[in-house]
Coordinates of C-alpha atoms and ligand atoms in Angstrom, one line a residue:
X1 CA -61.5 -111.4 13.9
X2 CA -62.7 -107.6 12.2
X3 CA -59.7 -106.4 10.8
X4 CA -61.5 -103.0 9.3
X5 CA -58.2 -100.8 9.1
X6 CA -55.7 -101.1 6.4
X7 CA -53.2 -103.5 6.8
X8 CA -49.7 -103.0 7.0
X9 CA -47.9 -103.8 3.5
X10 CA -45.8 -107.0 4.3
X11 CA -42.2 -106.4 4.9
X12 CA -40.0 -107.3 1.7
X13 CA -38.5 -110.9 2.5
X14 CA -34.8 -110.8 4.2
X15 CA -32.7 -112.3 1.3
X16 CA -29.7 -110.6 3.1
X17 CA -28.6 -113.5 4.8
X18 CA -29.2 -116.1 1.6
X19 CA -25.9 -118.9 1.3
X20 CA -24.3 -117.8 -2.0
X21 CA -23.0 -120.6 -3.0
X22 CA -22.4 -120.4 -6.8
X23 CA -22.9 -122.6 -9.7
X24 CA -20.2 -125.2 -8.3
X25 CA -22.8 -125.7 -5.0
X26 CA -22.6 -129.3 -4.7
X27 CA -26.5 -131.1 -3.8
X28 CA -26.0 -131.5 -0.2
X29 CA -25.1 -127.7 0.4
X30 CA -28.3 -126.6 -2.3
X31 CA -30.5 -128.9 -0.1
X32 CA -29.1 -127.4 3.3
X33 CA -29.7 -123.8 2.1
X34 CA -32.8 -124.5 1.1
X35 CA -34.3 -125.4 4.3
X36 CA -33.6 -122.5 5.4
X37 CA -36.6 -120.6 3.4
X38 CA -38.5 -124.1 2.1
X39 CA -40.2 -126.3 5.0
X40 CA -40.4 -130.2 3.9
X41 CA -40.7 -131.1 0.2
X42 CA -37.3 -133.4 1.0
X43 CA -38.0 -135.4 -1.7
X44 CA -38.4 -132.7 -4.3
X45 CA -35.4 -130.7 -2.9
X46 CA -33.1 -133.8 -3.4
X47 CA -34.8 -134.1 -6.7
X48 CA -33.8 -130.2 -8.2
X49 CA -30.6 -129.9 -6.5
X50 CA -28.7 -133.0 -8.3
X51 CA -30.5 -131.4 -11.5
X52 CA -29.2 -128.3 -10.7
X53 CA -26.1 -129.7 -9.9
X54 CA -25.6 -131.9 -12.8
X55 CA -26.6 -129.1 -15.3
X56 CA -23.8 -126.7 -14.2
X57 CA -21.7 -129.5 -14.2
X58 CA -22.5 -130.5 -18.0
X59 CA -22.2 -126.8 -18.9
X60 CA -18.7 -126.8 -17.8
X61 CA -17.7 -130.0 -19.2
X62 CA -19.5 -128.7 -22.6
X63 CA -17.8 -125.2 -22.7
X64 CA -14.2 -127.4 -22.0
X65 CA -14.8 -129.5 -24.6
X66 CA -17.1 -127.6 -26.9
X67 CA -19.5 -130.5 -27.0
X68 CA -23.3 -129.3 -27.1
X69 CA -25.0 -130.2 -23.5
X70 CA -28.1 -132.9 -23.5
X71 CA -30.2 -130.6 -21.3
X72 CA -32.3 -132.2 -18.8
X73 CA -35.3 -130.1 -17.6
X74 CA -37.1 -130.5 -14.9
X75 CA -41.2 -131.0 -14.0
X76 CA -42.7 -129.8 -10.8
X77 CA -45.9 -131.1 -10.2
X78 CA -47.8 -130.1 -6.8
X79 CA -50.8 -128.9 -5.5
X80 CA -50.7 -124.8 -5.5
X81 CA -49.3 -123.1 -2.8
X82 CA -46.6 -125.8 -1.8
X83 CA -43.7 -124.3 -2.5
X84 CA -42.6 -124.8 -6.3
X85 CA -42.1 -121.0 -7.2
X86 CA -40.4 -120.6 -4.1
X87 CA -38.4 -123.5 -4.4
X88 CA -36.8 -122.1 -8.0
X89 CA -37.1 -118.8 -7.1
X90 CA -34.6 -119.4 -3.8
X91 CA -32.8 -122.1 -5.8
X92 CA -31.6 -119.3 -8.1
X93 CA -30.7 -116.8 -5.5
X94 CA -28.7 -120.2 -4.0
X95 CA -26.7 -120.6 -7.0
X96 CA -26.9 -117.1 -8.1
X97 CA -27.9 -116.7 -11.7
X98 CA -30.5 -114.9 -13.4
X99 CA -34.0 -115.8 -12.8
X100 CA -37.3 -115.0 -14.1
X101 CA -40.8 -116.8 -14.1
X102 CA -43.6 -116.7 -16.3
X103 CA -47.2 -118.5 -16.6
X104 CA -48.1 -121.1 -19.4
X105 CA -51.5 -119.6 -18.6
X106 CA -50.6 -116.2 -20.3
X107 CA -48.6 -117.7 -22.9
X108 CA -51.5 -119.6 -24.5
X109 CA -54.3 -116.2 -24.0
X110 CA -52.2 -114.0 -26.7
X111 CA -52.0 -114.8 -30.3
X112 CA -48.4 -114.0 -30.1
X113 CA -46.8 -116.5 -28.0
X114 CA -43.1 -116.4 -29.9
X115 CA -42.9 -112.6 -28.8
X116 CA -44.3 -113.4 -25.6
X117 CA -41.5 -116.3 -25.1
X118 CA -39.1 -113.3 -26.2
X119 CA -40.4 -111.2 -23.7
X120 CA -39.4 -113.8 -21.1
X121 CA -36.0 -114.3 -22.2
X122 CA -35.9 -110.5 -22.2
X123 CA -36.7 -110.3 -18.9
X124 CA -34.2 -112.8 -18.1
X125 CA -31.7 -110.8 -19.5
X126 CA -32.9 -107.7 -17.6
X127 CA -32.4 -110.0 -14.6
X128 CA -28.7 -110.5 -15.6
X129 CA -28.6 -106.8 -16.0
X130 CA -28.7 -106.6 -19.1
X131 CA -25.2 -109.5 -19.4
X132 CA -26.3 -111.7 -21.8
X133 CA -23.7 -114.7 -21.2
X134 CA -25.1 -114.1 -17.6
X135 CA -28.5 -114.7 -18.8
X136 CA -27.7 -117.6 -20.9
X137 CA -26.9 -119.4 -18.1
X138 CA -30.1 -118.3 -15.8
X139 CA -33.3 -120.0 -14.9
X140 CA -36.3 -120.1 -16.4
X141 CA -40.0 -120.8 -14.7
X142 CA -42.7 -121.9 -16.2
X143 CA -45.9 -122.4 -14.4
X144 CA -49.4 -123.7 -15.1
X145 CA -48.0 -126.0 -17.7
X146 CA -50.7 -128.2 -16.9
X147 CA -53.0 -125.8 -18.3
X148 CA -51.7 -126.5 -21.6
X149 CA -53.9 -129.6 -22.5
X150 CA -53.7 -130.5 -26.3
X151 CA -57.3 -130.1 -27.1
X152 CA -58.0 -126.7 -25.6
X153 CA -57.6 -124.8 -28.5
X154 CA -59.7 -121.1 -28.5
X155 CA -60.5 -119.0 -31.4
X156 CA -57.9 -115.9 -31.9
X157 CA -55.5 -117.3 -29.4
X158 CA -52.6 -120.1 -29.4
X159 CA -53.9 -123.4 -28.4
X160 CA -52.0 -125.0 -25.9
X161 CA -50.3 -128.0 -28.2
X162 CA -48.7 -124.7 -29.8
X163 CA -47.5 -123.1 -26.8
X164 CA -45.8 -126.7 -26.0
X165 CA -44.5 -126.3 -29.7
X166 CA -43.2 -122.9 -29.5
X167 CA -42.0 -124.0 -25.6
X168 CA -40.0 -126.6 -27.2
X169 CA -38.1 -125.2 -29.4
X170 CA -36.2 -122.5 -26.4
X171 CA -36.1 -125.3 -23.7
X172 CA -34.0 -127.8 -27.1
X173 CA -32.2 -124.4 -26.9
X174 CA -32.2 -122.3 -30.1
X175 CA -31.1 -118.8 -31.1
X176 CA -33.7 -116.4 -30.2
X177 CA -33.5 -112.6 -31.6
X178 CA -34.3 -110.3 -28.6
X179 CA -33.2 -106.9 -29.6
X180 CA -32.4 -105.6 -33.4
X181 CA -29.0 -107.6 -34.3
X182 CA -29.3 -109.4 -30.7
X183 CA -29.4 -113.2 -30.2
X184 CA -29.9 -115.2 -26.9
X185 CA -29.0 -118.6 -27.0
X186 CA -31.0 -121.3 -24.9
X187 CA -28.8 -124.1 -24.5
X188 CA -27.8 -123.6 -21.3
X189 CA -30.7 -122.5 -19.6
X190 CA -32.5 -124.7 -17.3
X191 CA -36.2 -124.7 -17.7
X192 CA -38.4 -125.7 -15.0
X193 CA -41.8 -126.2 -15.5
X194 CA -44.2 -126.2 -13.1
X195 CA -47.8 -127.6 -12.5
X196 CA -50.2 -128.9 -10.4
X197 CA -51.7 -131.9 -12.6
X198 CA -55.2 -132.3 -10.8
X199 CA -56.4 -135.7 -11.4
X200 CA -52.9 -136.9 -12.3
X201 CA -53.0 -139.5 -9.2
X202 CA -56.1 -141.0 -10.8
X203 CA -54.5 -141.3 -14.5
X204 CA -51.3 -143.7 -12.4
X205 CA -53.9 -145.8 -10.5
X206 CA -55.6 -146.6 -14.1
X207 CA -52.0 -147.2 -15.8
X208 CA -49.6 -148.1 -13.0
X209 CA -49.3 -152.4 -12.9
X210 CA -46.4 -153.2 -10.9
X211 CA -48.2 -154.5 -8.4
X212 CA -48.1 -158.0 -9.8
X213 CA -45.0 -159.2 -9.0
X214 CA -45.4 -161.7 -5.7
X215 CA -43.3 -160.3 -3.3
X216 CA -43.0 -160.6 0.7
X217 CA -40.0 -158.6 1.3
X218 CA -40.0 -155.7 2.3
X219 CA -37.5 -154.0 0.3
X220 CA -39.0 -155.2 -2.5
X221 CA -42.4 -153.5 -1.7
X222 CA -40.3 -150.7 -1.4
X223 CA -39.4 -150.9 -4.5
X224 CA -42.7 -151.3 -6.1
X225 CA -44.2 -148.4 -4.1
X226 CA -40.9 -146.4 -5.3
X227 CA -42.1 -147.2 -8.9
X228 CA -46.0 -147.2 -8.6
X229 CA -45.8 -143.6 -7.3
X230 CA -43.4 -142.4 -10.0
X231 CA -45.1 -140.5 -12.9
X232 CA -44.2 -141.4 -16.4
X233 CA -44.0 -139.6 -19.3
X234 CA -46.8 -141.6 -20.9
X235 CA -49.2 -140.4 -17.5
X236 CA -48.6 -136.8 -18.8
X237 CA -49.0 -137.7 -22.1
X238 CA -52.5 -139.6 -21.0
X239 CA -53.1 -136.1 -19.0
X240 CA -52.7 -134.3 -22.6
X241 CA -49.6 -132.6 -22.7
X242 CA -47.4 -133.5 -26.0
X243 CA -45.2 -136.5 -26.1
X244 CA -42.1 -134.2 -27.6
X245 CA -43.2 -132.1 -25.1
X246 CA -42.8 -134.5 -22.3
X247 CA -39.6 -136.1 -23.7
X248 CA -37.8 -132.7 -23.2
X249 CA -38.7 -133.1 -19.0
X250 CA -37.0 -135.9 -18.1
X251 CA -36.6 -135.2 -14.3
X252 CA -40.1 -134.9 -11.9
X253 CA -39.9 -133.5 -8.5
X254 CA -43.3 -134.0 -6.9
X255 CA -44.5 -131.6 -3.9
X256 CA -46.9 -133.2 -1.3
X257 CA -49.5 -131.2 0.5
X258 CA -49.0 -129.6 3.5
X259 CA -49.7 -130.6 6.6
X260 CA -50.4 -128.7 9.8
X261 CA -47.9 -129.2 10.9
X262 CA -45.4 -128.0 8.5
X263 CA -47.8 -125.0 8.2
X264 CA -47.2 -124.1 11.5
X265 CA -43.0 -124.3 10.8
X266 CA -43.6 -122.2 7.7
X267 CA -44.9 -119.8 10.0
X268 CA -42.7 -120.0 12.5
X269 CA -39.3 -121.3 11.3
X270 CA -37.5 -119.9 7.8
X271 CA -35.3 -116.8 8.6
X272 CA -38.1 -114.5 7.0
X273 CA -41.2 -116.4 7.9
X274 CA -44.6 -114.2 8.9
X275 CA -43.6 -114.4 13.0
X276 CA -40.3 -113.4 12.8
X277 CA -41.0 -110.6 10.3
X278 CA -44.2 -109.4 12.0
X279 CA -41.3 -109.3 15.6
X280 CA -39.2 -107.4 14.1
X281 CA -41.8 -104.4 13.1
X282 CA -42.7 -104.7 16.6
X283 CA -39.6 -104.7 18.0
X284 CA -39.3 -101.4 16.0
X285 CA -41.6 -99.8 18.4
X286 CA -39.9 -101.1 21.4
X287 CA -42.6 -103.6 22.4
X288 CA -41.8 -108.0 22.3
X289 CA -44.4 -109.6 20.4
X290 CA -45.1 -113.2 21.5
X291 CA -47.8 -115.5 19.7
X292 CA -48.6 -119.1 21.0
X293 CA -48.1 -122.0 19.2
X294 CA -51.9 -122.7 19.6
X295 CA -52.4 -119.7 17.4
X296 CA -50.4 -120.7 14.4
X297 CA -52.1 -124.5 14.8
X298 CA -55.5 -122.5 14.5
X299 CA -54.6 -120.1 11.6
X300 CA -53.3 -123.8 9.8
X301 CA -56.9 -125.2 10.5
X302 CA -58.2 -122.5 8.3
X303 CA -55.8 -122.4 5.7
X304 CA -56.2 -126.4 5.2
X305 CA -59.8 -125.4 4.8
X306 CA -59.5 -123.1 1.9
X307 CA -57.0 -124.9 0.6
X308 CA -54.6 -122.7 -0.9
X309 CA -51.7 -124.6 0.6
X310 CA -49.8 -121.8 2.7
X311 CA -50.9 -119.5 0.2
X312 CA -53.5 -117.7 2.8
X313 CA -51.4 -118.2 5.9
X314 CA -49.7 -114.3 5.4
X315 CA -53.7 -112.7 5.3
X316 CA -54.4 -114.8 7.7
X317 CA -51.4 -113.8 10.2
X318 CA -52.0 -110.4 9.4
X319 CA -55.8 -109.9 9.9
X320 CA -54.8 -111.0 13.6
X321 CA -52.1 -108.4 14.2
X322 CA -53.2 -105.3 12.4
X323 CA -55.9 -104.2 15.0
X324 CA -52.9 -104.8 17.6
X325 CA -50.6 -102.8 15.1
X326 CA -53.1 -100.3 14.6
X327 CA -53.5 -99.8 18.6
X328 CA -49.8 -99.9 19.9
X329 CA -48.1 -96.8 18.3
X330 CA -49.9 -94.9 20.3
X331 CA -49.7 -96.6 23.5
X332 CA -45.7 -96.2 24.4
X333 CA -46.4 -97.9 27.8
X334 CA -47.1 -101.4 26.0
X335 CA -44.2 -103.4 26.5
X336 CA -45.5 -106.8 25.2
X337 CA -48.2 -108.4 23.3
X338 CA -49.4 -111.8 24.0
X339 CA -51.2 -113.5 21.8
X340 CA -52.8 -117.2 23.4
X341 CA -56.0 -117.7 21.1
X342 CA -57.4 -116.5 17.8
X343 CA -60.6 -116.5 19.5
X344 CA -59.5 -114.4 22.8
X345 CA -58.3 -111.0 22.9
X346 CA -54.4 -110.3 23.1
X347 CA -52.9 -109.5 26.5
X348 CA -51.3 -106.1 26.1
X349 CA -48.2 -105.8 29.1
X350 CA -47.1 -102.3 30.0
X351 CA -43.4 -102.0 30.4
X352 CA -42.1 -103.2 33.9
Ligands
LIG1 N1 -42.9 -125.6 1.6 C1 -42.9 -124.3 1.9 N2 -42.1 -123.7 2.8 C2 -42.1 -122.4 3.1 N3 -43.1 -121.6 2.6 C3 -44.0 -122.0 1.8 C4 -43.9 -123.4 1.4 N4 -44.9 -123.6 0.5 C5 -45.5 -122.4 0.3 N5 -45.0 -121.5 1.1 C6 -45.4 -120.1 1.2 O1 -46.6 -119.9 0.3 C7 -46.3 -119.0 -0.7 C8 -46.8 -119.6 -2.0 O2 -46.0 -120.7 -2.4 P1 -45.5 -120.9 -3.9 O3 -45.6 -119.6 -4.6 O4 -44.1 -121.5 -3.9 O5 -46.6 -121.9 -4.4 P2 -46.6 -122.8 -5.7 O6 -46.4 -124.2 -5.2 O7 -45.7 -122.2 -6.7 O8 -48.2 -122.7 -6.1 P3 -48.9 -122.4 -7.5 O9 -49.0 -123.8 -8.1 O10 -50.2 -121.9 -7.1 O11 -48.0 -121.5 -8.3 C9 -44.8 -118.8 -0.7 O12 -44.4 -117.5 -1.1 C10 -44.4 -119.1 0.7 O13 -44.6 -117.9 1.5
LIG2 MG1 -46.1 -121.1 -8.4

């Protein structure tokens, strides 16, 4: 499809309806509010909300006894566009605290990587508006982490073993000056790091052995598969992050691909997914918009093939419908559009 006029700026997502549940959510409800907005990824759901779930529950236990927390952070790894930032990003609206993100890409181009890790927690406490206890108990994102191999140092800008240094030392959780005369303390934040480790499946077929215990059973192969498929510190230590650095992740979520399937439901199914968006805008002009399922299975064909995960799924939506958009404002006898087929032209139905 030509889509030669300008396309409609995509509606802000609906985050009216989110579950607050608070810090006290327990696992099960996290996980339930999640699918709302995240399609599949059960594993890694599970995975973040006990860790979510045990971290606020450490905090309070620390702050009742006024024992320092042992923080455990947690490691995404995934292929891009799978749903890790949206994952923490609805995680944190879920349990509502303070959230920010930032990219381990950015932190290792600027010579200045403490102020830059400053500038984060800044941000974070802009996030809390400006409530600093609020922010000390907030989120913190870090992508690209896999970026930050040991031996890439470049002249005039922080090699990536220092960004894991300097990345250390907030996630331990230190006292970091933000303002003249004002501290942030990072104990309590969670960090997540993110990544999508390419060629980390390779680097656990080379050093994963478990296959050498005999076994019939099938619980037992279970078992093995279980452990064959986890990743180990030493695998991201092999892929050239830090072993300190590693140590301080102790919990990995792993995101799977997508298949076409669950692009099509990403489409289709969270409360502010493309369709139901792209419905209401129509249903603003008075006209029903209906697309086929076959269409969403096509537009998932091509987004498997440039394989951005559901990354290009929104362009790809959008090219379709702005030459309808663009036509129907001026045409109040349309009533409904039909879309069958990205390769046939939408049935427009005047109003009966
Ligand atoms: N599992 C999913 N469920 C619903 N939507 C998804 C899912 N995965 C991706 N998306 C859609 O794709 C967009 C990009 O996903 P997201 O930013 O979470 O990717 P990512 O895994 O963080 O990728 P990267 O490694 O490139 O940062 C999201 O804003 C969302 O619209
Ligand atoms: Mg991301």
């Amino acid at each position: 499809m030509n889509a030669t006029v300008a396309r409609p700026a995509p509606p802000p997502p609906d985050t009216s309806e989110i579950d607050l549940l608070g810090r006290h959510a327990k696992p099960s409800q996290i996980v339930k509010a999640l699918d709302q907005y995240v399609i599949g990824q059960d594993e890694a759901k599970k995975t973040i909300s006990v860790a979510v779930y045990s971290h606020f529950k450490k905090i309070a236990k620390s702050e009742r006894d006024g024992i320092p927390i042992v923080k455990s952070n947690v490691l995404l790894i995934g292929p891009s566009g799978t749903g890790k930032t949206l994952t923490c990003a609805t995680l944190s609206r879920i349990v509502d605290v303070p959230f920010v993100t930032a990219e381990a890409t950015s932190l290792a181009q600027t010579r200045f990587v403490n102020e830059e890790i400053d500038a984060i927690l800044q941000r974070l406490i802009d996030k809390a508006g400006g409530d600093i206890a609020r922010a000390q108990h907030g989120i913190v994102f870090i992508d690209e982490i896999d970026k930050l191999k040991a031996p890439d140092a470049k002249a005039h800008s922080a090699s990536g073993e220092s960004v894991q240094h300097a990345l250390l030392k907030i996630m331990e959780g230190s006292q970091v000056k933000v303002a003249a005369g004002l501290y942030i303390d990072t104990t309590n934040i969670l960090f997540i790091c993110g990544g999508a480790f390419v060629g980390l499946d390779e680097i656990m077929s080379q050093t994963h052995g478990f296959g050498f215990i005999a076994t019939s059973d099938d619980e037992n192969k279970k078992i093995l598969d279980r452990l064959n498929t986890r990743v180990k510190p030493t695998d991201l230590f092999t892929y050239g992050l830090i072993p300190e650095f590693t140590g301080r992740l102790p919990i990995i979520a792993r995101f799977r691909d997508l298949t076409r399937e669950m692009l099509v439901r990403i489409m289709t199914e969270p409360k502010d997914s493309i369709y139901s968006q792209f419905r209401e805008i129509f249903a603003n002009e008075g006209v029903e918009l209906a697309v086929e399922r076959k269409v969403f299975e096509q537009i998932s064909e091509l987004a498997i093939e440039y394989k951005t995960g559901a990354r290009s799924l929104r362009g790809l939506f959008e090219e379709l419908i702005t030459p309808i958009l663009f036509v129907v404002p001026d045409h109040p006898e349309i009533g409904k559009v039909l879309i069958g087929s990205l390769f046939t032209d939408p049935k427009l139905v005047g109003r009966g």
